[in-house]
Tab-separated table of C-alpha atoms in Angstrom:
chain	number	residue	atom	x	y	z
K	155	UNK	CA	151.779	134.758	120.651
K	156	UNK	CA	148.851	132.785	122.084
K	157	UNK	CA	147.508	130.243	119.599
K	158	UNK	CA	144.718	128.985	121.855
K	159	UNK	CA	141.098	129.755	121.038
K	160	UNK	CA	139.116	131.699	123.581
K	161	UNK	CA	136.107	130.051	125.185
K	162	UNK	CA	133.832	132.208	123.034
K	163	UNK	CA	135.647	131.243	119.830
K	164	UNK	CA	135.412	127.540	120.712
K	165	UNK	CA	131.698	127.901	121.460
K	166	UNK	CA	131.132	129.642	118.113
K	167	UNK	CA	133.083	126.910	116.293
K	168	UNK	CA	131.027	124.155	117.930
K	169	UNK	CA	127.724	125.908	117.182
K	170	UNK	CA	128.541	126.540	113.519
K	171	UNK	CA	129.979	123.051	113.029
K	172	UNK	CA	126.813	121.511	114.442
K	173	UNK	CA	124.630	123.629	112.164
K	174	UNK	CA	126.740	122.822	109.096
K	175	UNK	CA	126.720	119.085	109.745
K	176	UNK	CA	123.049	118.858	110.713
K	177	UNK	CA	121.439	121.396	108.352
K	178	UNK	CA	123.795	121.947	105.397
K	179	UNK	CA	125.377	118.531	104.833
K	180	UNK	CA	122.094	116.724	104.023
K	181	UNK	CA	121.197	119.115	101.183
K	182	UNK	CA	124.499	120.476	99.823
K	183	UNK	CA	125.012	117.841	97.084
K	184	UNK	CA	121.427	118.160	95.862
K	185	UNK	CA	121.682	121.969	95.863
K	186	UNK	CA	124.979	121.749	93.992
K	187	UNK	CA	123.404	119.604	91.266
K	188	UNK	CA	120.333	121.834	90.999
K	189	UNK	CA	122.303	125.084	91.355
K	190	UNK	CA	119.805	126.069	94.029
K	191	UNK	CA	120.630	128.868	96.436
K	192	UNK	CA	120.352	127.840	100.114
K	193	UNK	CA	117.564	130.253	101.015
K	194	UNK	CA	115.754	127.905	103.411
K	195	UNK	CA	119.065	127.023	105.035
K	196	UNK	CA	119.888	130.733	105.363
K	197	UNK	CA	116.638	131.386	107.202
K	198	UNK	CA	117.376	128.479	109.549
K	199	UNK	CA	120.900	129.785	110.095
K	200	UNK	CA	119.571	133.217	111.056
K	201	UNK	CA	116.989	131.664	113.337
K	202	UNK	CA	119.264	129.100	115.000
K	203	UNK	CA	122.560	130.956	115.358
K	204	UNK	CA	121.937	134.706	115.110
K	205	UNK	CA	125.383	135.081	113.508
K	206	UNK	CA	124.248	137.043	110.460
K	207	UNK	CA	125.048	140.335	112.224
K	208	UNK	CA	128.583	139.696	113.489
K	209	UNK	CA	130.034	142.753	111.712
K	210	UNK	CA	127.201	145.064	112.789
K	211	UNK	CA	127.443	147.087	116.036
K	212	UNK	CA	125.022	146.377	118.867
K	213	UNK	CA	123.428	149.825	118.426
K	214	UNK	CA	121.947	148.637	115.136
K	215	UNK	CA	120.828	145.214	116.335
K	216	UNK	CA	124.028	143.341	115.537
K	217	UNK	CA	126.138	141.049	117.694
K	218	UNK	CA	129.747	141.934	116.851
K	219	UNK	CA	132.453	139.322	117.265
K	220	UNK	CA	136.209	139.598	116.808
K	221	UNK	CA	137.707	139.061	113.350
K	222	UNK	CA	139.177	135.653	114.248
K	223	UNK	CA	135.714	134.445	115.280
K	224	UNK	CA	134.328	135.689	111.960
K	225	UNK	CA	137.018	133.668	110.150
K	226	UNK	CA	136.171	130.600	112.243
K	227	UNK	CA	132.499	130.865	111.238
K	228	UNK	CA	133.384	131.004	107.531
K	229	UNK	CA	135.901	128.170	107.910
K	230	UNK	CA	133.390	125.875	109.604
K	231	UNK	CA	130.683	126.585	107.035
K	232	UNK	CA	133.129	125.916	104.159
K	233	UNK	CA	134.322	122.695	105.780
K	234	UNK	CA	130.899	121.314	104.818
K	235	UNK	CA	129.371	123.680	102.250
K	236	UNK	CA	131.617	126.254	100.522
K	237	UNK	CA	128.634	127.682	98.632
K	238	UNK	CA	126.876	128.661	101.851
K	239	UNK	CA	130.113	130.029	103.274
K	240	UNK	CA	130.592	132.530	100.441
K	241	UNK	CA	126.957	133.595	100.707
K	242	UNK	CA	127.635	134.344	104.358
K	243	UNK	CA	131.034	135.917	103.684
K	244	UNK	CA	129.598	138.450	101.229
K	245	UNK	CA	126.646	139.267	103.483
K	246	UNK	CA	128.636	139.981	106.645
K	247	UNK	CA	131.799	141.357	105.059
K	248	UNK	CA	131.373	143.055	101.722
K	249	UNK	CA	127.871	144.356	102.357
K	250	UNK	CA	127.144	144.728	106.088
K	251	UNK	CA	130.630	145.718	107.211
K	252	UNK	CA	131.053	148.196	104.362
K	253	UNK	CA	127.855	149.996	105.356
K	254	UNK	CA	128.828	149.835	109.051
K	255	UNK	CA	132.247	151.362	108.317
K	256	UNK	CA	131.346	153.976	105.727
K	257	UNK	CA	127.618	154.636	106.022
K	258	UNK	CA	126.062	157.766	107.476
K	259	UNK	CA	124.109	157.471	110.701
K	260	UNK	CA	120.882	157.599	108.697
K	261	UNK	CA	122.078	154.858	106.323
K	262	UNK	CA	123.192	152.616	109.178
K	263	UNK	CA	119.893	152.992	111.015
K	264	UNK	CA	117.949	152.275	107.833
K	265	UNK	CA	119.862	149.285	106.484
K	266	UNK	CA	121.859	147.517	109.199
K	267	UNK	CA	118.830	146.297	111.220
K	268	UNK	CA	117.433	144.809	108.018
K	269	UNK	CA	120.714	142.949	107.409
K	270	UNK	CA	120.592	141.647	110.975
K	271	UNK	CA	117.154	140.328	110.130
K	272	UNK	CA	116.577	137.898	107.299
K	273	UNK	CA	117.397	140.180	104.367
K	274	UNK	CA	120.489	139.197	102.386
K	275	UNK	CA	123.300	141.541	101.388
K	276	UNK	CA	125.419	141.597	98.225
K	277	UNK	CA	128.302	143.577	96.745
K	278	UNK	CA	128.736	144.580	93.123
K	279	UNK	CA	132.051	145.932	91.829
K	280	UNK	CA	133.043	143.715	88.873
K	281	UNK	CA	131.965	144.148	85.273
K	282	UNK	CA	132.741	142.339	82.036
K	283	UNK	CA	135.690	144.670	81.413
K	284	UNK	CA	136.492	145.456	85.026
K	285	UNK	CA	137.422	142.359	86.983
K	286	UNK	CA	141.058	142.438	88.012
K	287	UNK	CA	141.235	146.020	86.718
K	288	UNK	CA	138.624	147.264	89.169
K	289	UNK	CA	139.084	150.928	88.247
K	290	UNK	CA	137.911	150.374	84.657
K	291	UNK	CA	134.201	150.552	85.439
K	292	UNK	CA	131.800	151.121	82.578
K	293	UNK	CA	128.671	151.500	84.697
K	294	UNK	CA	127.736	155.195	84.775
K	295	UNK	CA	125.813	157.353	87.243
K	296	UNK	CA	124.420	160.835	86.731
K	297	UNK	CA	122.211	163.107	88.804
K	298	UNK	CA	118.576	163.199	87.730
K	299	UNK	CA	116.890	166.393	86.605
K	300	UNK	CA	115.076	166.743	89.914
K	301	UNK	CA	118.391	166.501	91.767
K	302	UNK	CA	116.942	163.905	94.151
K	303	UNK	CA	118.286	160.739	92.552
K	304	UNK	CA	121.213	159.242	90.712
K	305	UNK	CA	120.380	157.403	87.500
K	306	UNK	CA	122.579	154.316	87.082
K	307	UNK	CA	123.126	152.631	83.729
K	308	UNK	CA	125.190	149.580	82.881
K	309	UNK	CA	125.606	145.895	83.642
K	310	UNK	CA	127.396	144.411	86.650
K	311	UNK	CA	128.854	140.915	86.566
K	312	UNK	CA	129.565	137.932	88.851
K	313	UNK	CA	127.474	139.190	91.750
K	314	UNK	CA	127.389	136.684	94.599
K	315	UNK	CA	123.877	136.518	96.111
K	316	UNK	CA	122.853	138.306	92.900
K	317	UNK	CA	119.204	137.249	92.761
K	318	UNK	CA	118.821	136.364	96.442
K	319	UNK	CA	119.899	139.686	97.918
K	320	UNK	CA	117.697	142.555	98.996
K	321	UNK	CA	120.428	145.160	99.592
K	322	UNK	CA	123.507	145.776	97.404
K	323	UNK	CA	126.643	147.852	97.824
K	324	UNK	CA	127.245	148.796	94.186
K	325	UNK	CA	129.890	150.881	92.414
K	326	UNK	CA	129.527	153.128	89.370
K	327	UNK	CA	131.296	156.127	87.806
K	328	UNK	CA	129.661	159.480	88.580
K	329	UNK	CA	130.016	161.308	85.259
K	330	UNK	CA	129.121	164.628	86.921
K	331	UNK	CA	132.060	164.380	89.331
K	332	UNK	CA	135.004	166.732	88.600
K	333	UNK	CA	137.503	163.847	88.770
K	334	UNK	CA	135.635	161.819	86.155
K	335	UNK	CA	137.960	161.404	83.178
K	336	UNK	CA	140.865	162.993	85.063
K	337	UNK	CA	141.936	159.838	86.901
K	338	UNK	CA	141.397	156.200	86.006
K	339	UNK	CA	139.192	155.663	89.046
K	340	UNK	CA	137.923	159.246	89.038
K	341	UNK	CA	134.256	159.575	89.902
K	342	UNK	CA	133.968	156.037	91.279
K	343	UNK	CA	131.090	156.199	93.739
K	344	UNK	CA	129.605	153.634	96.117
K	345	UNK	CA	125.826	153.344	96.334
K	346	UNK	CA	123.412	151.402	98.511
K	347	UNK	CA	120.918	149.910	96.065
K	348	UNK	CA	117.746	147.989	96.859
K	349	UNK	CA	116.328	145.285	94.634
K	350	UNK	CA	113.004	147.121	94.569
K	351	UNK	CA	114.449	150.309	93.016
K	352	UNK	CA	112.998	151.340	89.671
K	353	UNK	CA	115.282	150.384	86.778
K	354	UNK	CA	117.014	147.543	88.672
K	355	UNK	CA	116.781	143.955	87.419
K	356	UNK	CA	118.635	140.679	87.777
K	357	UNK	CA	120.227	139.380	84.578
K	358	UNK	CA	121.894	136.133	83.598
K	359	UNK	CA	122.540	133.447	86.197
K	360	UNK	CA	126.022	131.973	85.744
K	361	UNK	CA	126.462	128.223	85.143
K	362	UNK	CA	129.629	127.579	87.146
K	363	UNK	CA	132.245	124.867	87.662
K	364	UNK	CA	132.065	125.094	91.451
K	365	UNK	CA	130.184	126.736	94.321
K	366	UNK	CA	127.133	125.933	92.216
K	367	UNK	CA	124.713	126.432	95.093
K	368	UNK	CA	125.965	129.996	95.412
K	369	UNK	CA	123.757	132.426	93.521
K	370	UNK	CA	125.949	134.272	90.973
K	371	UNK	CA	124.227	136.638	88.550
K	372	UNK	CA	124.613	139.784	86.505
K	373	UNK	CA	122.676	142.935	87.365
K	374	UNK	CA	121.108	145.232	84.778
K	375	UNK	CA	120.738	148.940	85.526
K	376	UNK	CA	118.506	150.949	83.185
K	377	UNK	CA	118.075	154.457	84.563
K	378	UNK	CA	118.018	152.797	87.980
K	379	UNK	CA	116.802	155.490	90.376
K	380	UNK	CA	118.924	155.588	93.542
K	381	UNK	CA	118.126	158.276	96.127
K	382	UNK	CA	120.955	160.766	96.424
K	383	UNK	CA	121.155	160.027	100.155
K	384	UNK	CA	122.158	156.442	99.311
K	385	UNK	CA	125.684	157.478	98.301
K	386	UNK	CA	128.224	156.001	100.733
K	387	UNK	CA	130.449	158.760	102.137
K	388	UNK	CA	130.719	161.240	99.249
K	389	UNK	CA	130.504	161.066	95.445
K	390	UNK	CA	133.853	160.087	93.950
K	391	UNK	CA	135.078	158.357	97.122
K	392	UNK	CA	134.060	154.849	96.093
K	393	UNK	CA	137.420	153.456	95.036
K	394	UNK	CA	139.033	153.572	98.521
K	395	UNK	CA	135.848	152.021	99.913
K	396	UNK	CA	136.120	149.181	97.381
K	397	UNK	CA	139.801	148.553	98.155
K	398	UNK	CA	139.153	148.577	101.906
K	399	UNK	CA	136.320	146.098	101.425
K	400	UNK	CA	138.641	143.809	99.466
K	401	UNK	CA	141.222	143.891	102.277
K	402	UNK	CA	138.527	142.584	104.597
K	403	UNK	CA	136.878	140.104	102.248
K	404	UNK	CA	140.170	138.498	101.195
K	405	UNK	CA	140.479	137.198	104.737
K	406	UNK	CA	136.982	135.755	104.414
K	407	UNK	CA	137.878	133.992	101.163
K	408	UNK	CA	141.093	132.727	102.776
K	409	UNK	CA	138.944	131.302	105.584
K	410	UNK	CA	136.686	129.686	102.988
K	411	UNK	CA	139.730	128.105	101.330
K	412	UNK	CA	140.906	126.903	104.738
K	413	UNK	CA	137.542	125.237	105.352
K	414	UNK	CA	137.687	123.515	101.967
K	415	UNK	CA	141.182	122.212	102.759
K	416	UNK	CA	140.068	120.988	106.187
K	417	UNK	CA	136.990	119.239	104.806
K	418	UNK	CA	139.028	117.597	102.046
K	419	UNK	CA	141.704	116.458	104.469
K	420	UNK	CA	139.192	114.944	106.901
K	421	UNK	CA	137.431	113.061	104.110
K	422	UNK	CA	140.754	111.642	102.890
K	423	UNK	CA	141.951	110.791	106.397
K	424	UNK	CA	138.770	108.935	107.325
K	425	UNK	CA	138.719	107.019	104.069
K	426	UNK	CA	142.397	106.112	104.318
K	427	UNK	CA	141.873	104.523	107.733
K	428	UNK	CA	138.829	102.559	106.590
K	429	UNK	CA	140.039	101.362	103.188
K	430	UNK	CA	142.147	98.220	103.412
K	431	UNK	CA	144.580	97.207	100.660
K	432	UNK	CA	147.373	94.623	100.785
K	433	UNK	CA	146.341	93.608	104.280
K	434	UNK	CA	146.299	97.013	106.034
K	435	UNK	CA	144.562	100.421	105.929
K	436	UNK	CA	145.978	102.485	103.092
K	437	UNK	CA	146.859	105.235	105.600
K	438	UNK	CA	149.631	102.882	106.761
K	439	UNK	CA	151.165	102.706	103.309
K	440	UNK	CA	154.000	105.192	103.005
K	441	UNK	CA	152.831	106.959	99.856
K	442	UNK	CA	149.353	107.660	101.222
K	443	UNK	CA	150.696	108.443	104.682
K	444	UNK	CA	153.025	111.026	103.184
K	445	UNK	CA	150.115	112.667	101.394
K	446	UNK	CA	148.125	112.848	104.628
K	447	UNK	CA	151.053	114.283	106.548
K	448	UNK	CA	151.605	117.034	104.009
K	449	UNK	CA	147.875	117.778	103.756
K	450	UNK	CA	147.721	118.220	107.528
K	451	UNK	CA	150.817	120.421	107.540
K	452	UNK	CA	149.674	122.708	104.731
K	453	UNK	CA	146.200	123.066	106.245
K	454	UNK	CA	147.642	123.955	109.651
K	455	UNK	CA	149.973	126.507	108.092
K	456	UNK	CA	147.062	128.050	106.187
K	457	UNK	CA	145.058	128.281	109.401
K	458	UNK	CA	147.842	130.179	111.151
K	459	UNK	CA	148.109	132.630	108.246
K	460	UNK	CA	144.342	133.177	108.101
K	461	UNK	CA	144.054	133.814	111.837
K	462	UNK	CA	147.101	136.084	111.781
K	463	UNK	CA	145.499	138.159	109.016
K	464	UNK	CA	142.222	138.265	110.959
K	465	UNK	CA	144.092	139.444	114.052
K	466	UNK	CA	145.804	142.166	111.984
K	467	UNK	CA	142.372	143.273	110.748
K	468	UNK	CA	141.071	143.349	114.309
K	469	UNK	CA	143.978	145.461	115.505
K	470	UNK	CA	143.598	147.856	112.584
K	471	UNK	CA	139.981	148.646	113.422
K	472	UNK	CA	140.165	148.387	117.225
K	473	UNK	CA	143.595	149.831	117.936
K	474	UNK	CA	144.473	151.886	114.871
K	475	UNK	CA	147.277	149.544	113.808
K	476	UNK	CA	148.481	149.697	110.161
K	477	UNK	CA	146.186	148.332	107.474
K	478	UNK	CA	146.122	144.574	107.036
K	479	UNK	CA	146.492	144.591	103.243
K	480	UNK	CA	149.671	142.480	103.108
K	481	UNK	CA	148.472	139.924	105.659
K	482	UNK	CA	145.129	139.560	103.867
K	483	UNK	CA	146.792	138.981	100.481
K	484	UNK	CA	149.318	136.523	101.912
K	485	UNK	CA	146.556	134.552	103.635
K	486	UNK	CA	144.410	134.400	100.520
K	487	UNK	CA	147.346	133.444	98.296
K	488	UNK	CA	148.527	130.625	100.537
K	489	UNK	CA	145.123	129.334	101.649
K	490	UNK	CA	143.742	129.357	98.087
K	491	UNK	CA	146.670	127.336	96.779
K	492	UNK	CA	146.400	125.016	99.782
K	493	UNK	CA	142.704	124.358	99.173
K	494	UNK	CA	143.434	123.467	95.559
K	495	UNK	CA	146.351	121.175	96.422
K	496	UNK	CA	144.711	119.412	99.375
K	497	UNK	CA	141.416	118.801	97.548
K	498	UNK	CA	143.295	117.357	94.542
K	499	UNK	CA	145.343	115.066	96.796
K	500	UNK	CA	142.155	114.003	98.573
K	501	UNK	CA	140.744	112.754	95.275
K	502	UNK	CA	143.982	110.823	94.700
K	503	UNK	CA	143.736	109.185	98.128
K	504	UNK	CA	140.158	108.095	97.449
K	505	UNK	CA	141.030	106.912	93.952
K	506	UNK	CA	138.001	106.098	91.803
K	507	UNK	CA	135.605	106.946	94.625
K	508	UNK	CA	137.106	110.410	94.812
K	509	UNK	CA	136.053	111.041	91.224
K	510	UNK	CA	132.394	110.350	92.011
K	511	UNK	CA	129.742	112.280	93.909
K	512	UNK	CA	129.554	109.502	96.510
K	513	UNK	CA	132.149	111.454	98.476
K	514	UNK	CA	132.432	115.246	98.892
K	515	UNK	CA	136.017	115.575	97.671
K	516	UNK	CA	135.097	116.038	93.990
K	517	UNK	CA	132.853	118.932	95.015
K	518	UNK	CA	135.550	120.402	97.250
K	519	UNK	CA	137.974	120.200	94.302
K	520	UNK	CA	135.574	122.106	92.053
K	521	UNK	CA	134.783	124.618	94.786
K	522	UNK	CA	138.445	125.212	95.630
K	523	UNK	CA	139.359	126.709	92.259
K	524	UNK	CA	137.373	129.906	92.720
K	525	UNK	CA	139.339	130.780	95.866
K	526	UNK	CA	142.308	131.382	93.559
K	527	UNK	CA	140.257	133.803	91.436
K	528	UNK	CA	137.685	135.967	93.210
K	529	UNK	CA	138.496	138.865	95.523
K	530	UNK	CA	141.618	139.305	93.412
K	531	UNK	CA	143.408	136.513	91.563
K	532	UNK	CA	146.564	134.899	92.923
K	533	UNK	CA	148.526	136.998	90.446
K	534	UNK	CA	147.005	140.166	91.941
K	535	UNK	CA	147.847	138.981	95.461
K	536	UNK	CA	151.495	138.614	94.454
K	537	UNK	CA	151.485	142.162	93.067
K	538	UNK	CA	149.962	143.502	96.305
K	539	UNK	CA	152.450	141.580	98.452
K	540	UNK	CA	155.418	142.674	96.335
K	541	UNK	CA	154.394	146.318	96.635
K	542	UNK	CA	154.075	145.993	100.391
K	543	UNK	CA	157.533	144.464	100.889
K	544	UNK	CA	159.403	146.706	98.425
K	545	UNK	CA	161.349	149.709	99.799
K	546	UNK	CA	159.685	153.046	99.125
């Protein structure tokens, strides 16, 4: 197996790293404190890099890259600003890629060029009673009397890009579907919903421990009128779409966790070589040196797992290889735990400074925790992995 980056991947890494350090780093602490979504930074990112359409085919204005390159972009953004990285991850993966994979030709021509532009995408599956148990949706959909719309009613929760987005991939139970009530996920249907639709509103903004610059809100649907042609694939086929999207997005969250680990490690390494105690840099003391060695090792291992999962995803879509479910769950499980461990050790290396906002490691520590929760908790990943390795 070749572990070397291609020239294109290296160029993408350099471009995104430069943007993150020059445009995101100066404002990320202030945005974190104010819980302000990086809208201005997003517009600059679209303008300067053109990487907002990397999961969208050229025919619809996109600029597709391979799955490893997509992971590299998310990693480099998270190395500086995990909040921006998850905004990007949801836009390109859960929203844009889901429409590109499952949308009709009419839907793709209508929505994908807008997502290549400056409009932001979001994805809404979870509800108050349907987080880990994604099939237990309470949000209902029914066909209107004129037969031209679905009417959606309910409340969606924990929507990344919730108030910033223009276009949402959203899931509800079609109560008119014959499978509704027959199966736990029966009637689950995927819709493309626009913020401007009648009956759609943004609800509570969450006050979070970490990724505080990421816009996380609830959505309120009160007879929200969604054109019948905005159903993805067919009514009742939403659950497989949701599970496929999670396979893809778990790699993105693993890449985010990898970036958090890398950023934490670099902050600790630089500090340890500058801080002198007992006559020498603390990096030369065995206890700190051992921490740094293990941080580097765990981060490198996480990177290999993330890129392997991305390569499995690439081969699934390009070559028809088996689904990448196991690889995605393994990468997210390991990278999420690595981000948490490395960011905690980074605070220990920095000591009192690590507990303050003078250095980014306290923010990385807070941001790392969510990578063990969203897109399926670590407990869910273990269930998925166990199923995939057990004999039939």
